[in-house]
mmCIF file of C-alpha atoms in Angstrom:
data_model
loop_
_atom_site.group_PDB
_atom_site.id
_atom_site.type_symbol
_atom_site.label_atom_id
_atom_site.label_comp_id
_atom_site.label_asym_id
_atom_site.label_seq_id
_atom_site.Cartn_x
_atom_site.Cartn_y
_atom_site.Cartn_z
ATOM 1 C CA UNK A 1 0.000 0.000 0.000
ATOM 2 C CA UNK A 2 1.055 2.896 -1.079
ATOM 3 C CA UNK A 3 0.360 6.594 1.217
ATOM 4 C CA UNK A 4 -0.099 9.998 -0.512
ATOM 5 C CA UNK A 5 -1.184 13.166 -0.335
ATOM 6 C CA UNK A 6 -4.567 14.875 -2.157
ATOM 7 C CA UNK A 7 -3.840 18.309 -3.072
ATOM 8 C CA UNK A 8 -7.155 19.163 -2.360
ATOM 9 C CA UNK A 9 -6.147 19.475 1.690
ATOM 10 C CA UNK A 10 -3.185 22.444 0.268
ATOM 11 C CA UNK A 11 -5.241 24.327 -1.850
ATOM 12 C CA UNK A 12 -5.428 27.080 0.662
ATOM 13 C CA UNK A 13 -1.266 27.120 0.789
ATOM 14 C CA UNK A 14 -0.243 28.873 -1.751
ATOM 15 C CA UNK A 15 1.744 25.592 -3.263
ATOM 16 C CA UNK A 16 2.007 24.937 -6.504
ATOM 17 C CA UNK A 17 1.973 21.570 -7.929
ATOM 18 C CA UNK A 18 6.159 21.547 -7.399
ATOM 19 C CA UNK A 19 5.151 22.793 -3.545
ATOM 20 C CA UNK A 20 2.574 19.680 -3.236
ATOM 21 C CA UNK A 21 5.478 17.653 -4.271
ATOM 22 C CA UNK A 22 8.188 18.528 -2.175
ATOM 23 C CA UNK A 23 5.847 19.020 0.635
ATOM 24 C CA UNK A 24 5.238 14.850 -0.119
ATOM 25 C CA UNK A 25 8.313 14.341 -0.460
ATOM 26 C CA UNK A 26 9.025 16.268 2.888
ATOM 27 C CA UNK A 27 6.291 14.503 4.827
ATOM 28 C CA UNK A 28 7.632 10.620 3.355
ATOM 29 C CA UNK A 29 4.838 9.977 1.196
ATOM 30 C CA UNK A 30 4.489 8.141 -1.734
ATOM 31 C CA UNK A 31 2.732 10.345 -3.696
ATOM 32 C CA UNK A 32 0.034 13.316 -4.511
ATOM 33 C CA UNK A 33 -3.426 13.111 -6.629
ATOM 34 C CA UNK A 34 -3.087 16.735 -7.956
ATOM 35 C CA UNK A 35 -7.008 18.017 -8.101
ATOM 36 C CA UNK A 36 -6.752 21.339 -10.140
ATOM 37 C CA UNK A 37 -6.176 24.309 -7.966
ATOM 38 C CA UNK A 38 -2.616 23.995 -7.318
ATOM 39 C CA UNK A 39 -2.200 24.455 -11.141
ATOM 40 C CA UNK A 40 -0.791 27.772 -12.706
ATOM 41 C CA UNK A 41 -0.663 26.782 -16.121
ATOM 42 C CA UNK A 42 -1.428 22.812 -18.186
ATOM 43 C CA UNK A 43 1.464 24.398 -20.568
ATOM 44 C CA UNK A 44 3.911 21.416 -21.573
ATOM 45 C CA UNK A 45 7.208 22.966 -20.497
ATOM 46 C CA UNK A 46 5.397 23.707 -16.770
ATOM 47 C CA UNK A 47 4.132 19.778 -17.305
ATOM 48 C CA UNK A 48 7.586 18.509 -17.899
ATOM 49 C CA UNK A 49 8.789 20.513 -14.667
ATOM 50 C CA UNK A 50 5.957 18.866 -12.577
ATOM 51 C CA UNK A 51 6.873 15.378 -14.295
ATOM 52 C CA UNK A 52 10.529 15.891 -13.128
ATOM 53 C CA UNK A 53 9.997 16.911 -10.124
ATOM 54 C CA UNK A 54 7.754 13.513 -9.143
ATOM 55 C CA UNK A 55 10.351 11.195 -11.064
ATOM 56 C CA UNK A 56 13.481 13.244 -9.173
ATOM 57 C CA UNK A 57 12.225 12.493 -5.758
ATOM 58 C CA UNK A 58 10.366 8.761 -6.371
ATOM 59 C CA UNK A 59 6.924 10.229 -6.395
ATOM 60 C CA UNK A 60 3.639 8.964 -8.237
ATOM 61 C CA UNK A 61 1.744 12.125 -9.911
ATOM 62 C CA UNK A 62 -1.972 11.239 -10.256
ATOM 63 C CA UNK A 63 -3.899 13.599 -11.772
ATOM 64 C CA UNK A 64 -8.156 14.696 -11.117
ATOM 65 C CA UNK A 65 -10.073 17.265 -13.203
ATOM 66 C CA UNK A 66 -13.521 18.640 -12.192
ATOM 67 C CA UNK A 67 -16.504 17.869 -13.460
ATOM 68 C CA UNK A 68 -16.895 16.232 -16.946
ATOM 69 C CA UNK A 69 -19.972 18.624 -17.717
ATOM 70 C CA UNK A 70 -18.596 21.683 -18.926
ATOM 71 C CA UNK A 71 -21.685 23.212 -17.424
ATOM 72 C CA UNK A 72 -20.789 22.715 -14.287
ATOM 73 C CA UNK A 73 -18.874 25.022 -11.970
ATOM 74 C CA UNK A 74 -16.695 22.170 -10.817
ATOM 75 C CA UNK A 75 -15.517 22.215 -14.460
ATOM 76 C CA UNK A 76 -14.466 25.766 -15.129
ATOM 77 C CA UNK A 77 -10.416 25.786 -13.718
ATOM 78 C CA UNK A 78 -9.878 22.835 -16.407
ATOM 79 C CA UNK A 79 -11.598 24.709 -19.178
ATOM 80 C CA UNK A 80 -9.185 28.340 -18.019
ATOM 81 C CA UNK A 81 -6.001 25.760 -17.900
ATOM 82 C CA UNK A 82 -6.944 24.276 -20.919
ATOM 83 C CA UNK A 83 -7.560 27.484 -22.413
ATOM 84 C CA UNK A 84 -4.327 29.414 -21.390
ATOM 85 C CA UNK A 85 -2.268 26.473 -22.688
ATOM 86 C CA UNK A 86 -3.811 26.551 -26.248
ATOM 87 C CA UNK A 87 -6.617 24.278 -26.411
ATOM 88 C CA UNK A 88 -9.709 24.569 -28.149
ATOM 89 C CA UNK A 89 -12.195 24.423 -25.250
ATOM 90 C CA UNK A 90 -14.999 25.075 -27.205
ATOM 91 C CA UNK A 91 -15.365 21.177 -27.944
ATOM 92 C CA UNK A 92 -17.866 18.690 -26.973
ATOM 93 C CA UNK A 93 -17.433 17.441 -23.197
ATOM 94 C CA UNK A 94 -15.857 14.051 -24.162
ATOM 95 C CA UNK A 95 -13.099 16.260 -26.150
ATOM 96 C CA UNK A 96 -12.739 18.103 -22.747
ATOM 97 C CA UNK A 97 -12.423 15.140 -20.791
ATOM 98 C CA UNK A 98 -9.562 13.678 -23.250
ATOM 99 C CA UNK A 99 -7.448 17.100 -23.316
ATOM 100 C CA UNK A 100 -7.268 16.133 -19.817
ATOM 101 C CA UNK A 101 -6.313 12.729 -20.755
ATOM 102 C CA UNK A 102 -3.418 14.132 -22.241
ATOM 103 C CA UNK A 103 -2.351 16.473 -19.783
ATOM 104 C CA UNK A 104 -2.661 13.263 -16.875
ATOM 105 C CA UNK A 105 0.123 11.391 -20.065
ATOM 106 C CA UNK A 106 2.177 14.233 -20.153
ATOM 107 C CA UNK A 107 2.610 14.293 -16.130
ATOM 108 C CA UNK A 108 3.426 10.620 -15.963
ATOM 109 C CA UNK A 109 -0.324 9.863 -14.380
ATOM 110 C CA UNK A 110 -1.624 6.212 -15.409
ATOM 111 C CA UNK A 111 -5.183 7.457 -14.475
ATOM 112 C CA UNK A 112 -7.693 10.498 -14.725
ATOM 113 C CA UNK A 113 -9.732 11.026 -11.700
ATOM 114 C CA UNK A 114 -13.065 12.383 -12.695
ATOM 115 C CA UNK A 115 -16.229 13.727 -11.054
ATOM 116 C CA UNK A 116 -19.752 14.449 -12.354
ATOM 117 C CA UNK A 117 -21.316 16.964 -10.048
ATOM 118 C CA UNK A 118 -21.403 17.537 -6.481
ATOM 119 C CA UNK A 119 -23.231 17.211 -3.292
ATOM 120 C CA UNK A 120 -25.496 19.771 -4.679
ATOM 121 C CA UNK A 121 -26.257 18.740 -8.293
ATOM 122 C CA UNK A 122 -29.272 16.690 -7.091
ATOM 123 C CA UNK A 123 -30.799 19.016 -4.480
ATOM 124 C CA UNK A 124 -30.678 21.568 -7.299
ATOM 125 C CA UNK A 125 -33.085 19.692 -9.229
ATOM 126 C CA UNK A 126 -31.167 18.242 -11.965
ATOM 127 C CA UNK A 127 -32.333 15.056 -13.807
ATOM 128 C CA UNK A 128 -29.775 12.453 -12.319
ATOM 129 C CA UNK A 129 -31.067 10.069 -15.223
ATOM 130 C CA UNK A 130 -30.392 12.197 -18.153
ATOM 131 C CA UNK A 131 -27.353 13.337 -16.547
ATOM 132 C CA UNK A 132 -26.532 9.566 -15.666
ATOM 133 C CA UNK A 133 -27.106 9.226 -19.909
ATOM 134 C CA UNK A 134 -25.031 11.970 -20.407
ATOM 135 C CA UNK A 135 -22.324 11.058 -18.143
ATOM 136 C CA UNK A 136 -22.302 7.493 -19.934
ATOM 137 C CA UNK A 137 -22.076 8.881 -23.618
ATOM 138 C CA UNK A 138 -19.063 10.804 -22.078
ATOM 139 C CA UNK A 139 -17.015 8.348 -20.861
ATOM 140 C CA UNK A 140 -17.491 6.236 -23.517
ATOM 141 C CA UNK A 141 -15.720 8.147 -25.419
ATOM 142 C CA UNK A 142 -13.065 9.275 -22.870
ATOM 143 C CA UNK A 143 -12.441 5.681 -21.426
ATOM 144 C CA UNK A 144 -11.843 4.819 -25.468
ATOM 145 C CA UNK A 145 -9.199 7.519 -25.261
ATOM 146 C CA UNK A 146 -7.726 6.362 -22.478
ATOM 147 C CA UNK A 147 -7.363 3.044 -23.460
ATOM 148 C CA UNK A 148 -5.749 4.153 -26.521
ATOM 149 C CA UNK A 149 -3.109 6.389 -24.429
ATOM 150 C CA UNK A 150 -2.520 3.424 -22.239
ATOM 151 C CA UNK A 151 -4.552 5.229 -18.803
ATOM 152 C CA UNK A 152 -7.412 4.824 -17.314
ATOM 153 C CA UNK A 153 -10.119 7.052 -15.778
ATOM 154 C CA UNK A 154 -11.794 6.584 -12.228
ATOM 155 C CA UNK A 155 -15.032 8.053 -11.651
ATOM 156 C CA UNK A 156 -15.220 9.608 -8.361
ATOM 157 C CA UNK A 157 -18.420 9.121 -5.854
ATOM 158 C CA UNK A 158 -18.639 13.140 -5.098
ATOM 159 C CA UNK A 159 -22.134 12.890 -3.444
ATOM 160 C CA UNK A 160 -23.836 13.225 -6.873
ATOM 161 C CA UNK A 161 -25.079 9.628 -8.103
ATOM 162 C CA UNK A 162 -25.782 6.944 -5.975
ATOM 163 C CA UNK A 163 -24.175 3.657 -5.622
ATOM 164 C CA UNK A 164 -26.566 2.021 -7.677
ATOM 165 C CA UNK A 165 -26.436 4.912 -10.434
ATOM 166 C CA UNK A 166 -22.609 4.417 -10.284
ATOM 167 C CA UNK A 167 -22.736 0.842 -10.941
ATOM 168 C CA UNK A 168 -25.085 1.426 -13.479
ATOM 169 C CA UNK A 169 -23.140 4.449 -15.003
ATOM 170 C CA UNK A 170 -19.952 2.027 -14.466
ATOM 171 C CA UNK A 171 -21.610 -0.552 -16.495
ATOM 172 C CA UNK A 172 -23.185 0.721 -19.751
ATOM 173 C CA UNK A 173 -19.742 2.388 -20.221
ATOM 174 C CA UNK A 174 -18.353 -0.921 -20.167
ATOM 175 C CA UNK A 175 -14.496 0.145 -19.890
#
């Protein structure tokens, strides 16, 4: 077993993703699952620094995006990053999803660690079914992508769909 760090409990510090890693690497961990907000810029030279960094001091670099609805708040840093290092973010969601793909490759990540929504996406009164549709026709796409790159993507529980939407979500992908 391996013990890491989620930069979701820095994002107040001030690190960037380099900071995350050396405070890891300071601590004796294994590892870090970057979420997004330590990020300054998905540009490949700032990529290739990150990479090095993990690989210098024996680290794993996973990486997690927000949501895979562009709609969604939770998706917005990704589309700015995306944006700022030349990508067409203008693209369907699956598109989105596999830009991120790319960026997890170029970091040395095996896997992309994505959400749907949040704790409040159902309370707000969205359809979790057509979302649940949507979320499928998505990753369908994305998890072909991944296999083709040689990751894989893990769908994240974020208080959004239920277990039994999961599974089912989990299984009509079929990746």
């Amino acid at each position: 077993m391996k013990l890491g760090l989620d930069s979701y409990s820095t994002r107040n510090s001030g690190l960037d993703p380099v900071g995350v890693l050396e405070l890891a690497s300071t601590l004796g961990l294994d590892g870090v699952l970057f979420e997004l907000s330590p990020f300054r810029s998905f540009r490949d030279e700032e990529l290739a620094r990150i990479r090095r960094t993990a690989e210098q001091r024996g680290l794993y670099c996973h990486l997690g995006m927000g949501s895979i609805f562009s709609w969604h708040p939770m998706a917005a840093k990704g589309r700015e990053l995306l944006a700022e290092a030349g990508y067409d973010v203008t693209v369907p969601d699956a598109r989105l999803v596999i830009y991120h793909l790319e960026v997890a490759r170029k970091l040395g990540s095996p896997l992309l660690r994505v959400v749907a929504g949040n704790l409040f996406t159902r309370d707000e009164g969205y359809d979790m079914t057509a979302l649940a549709h949507q979320a499928v026709a998505i990753l369908r796409e994305a998890c072909k992508a991944a296999e083709d790159l040689g990751l894989r993507t893990a769908l994240e529980n974020h208080a959004d769909f239920t277990v039994r939407e999961l599974l089912s979500i989990h299984a009509r992908v079929g990746s």
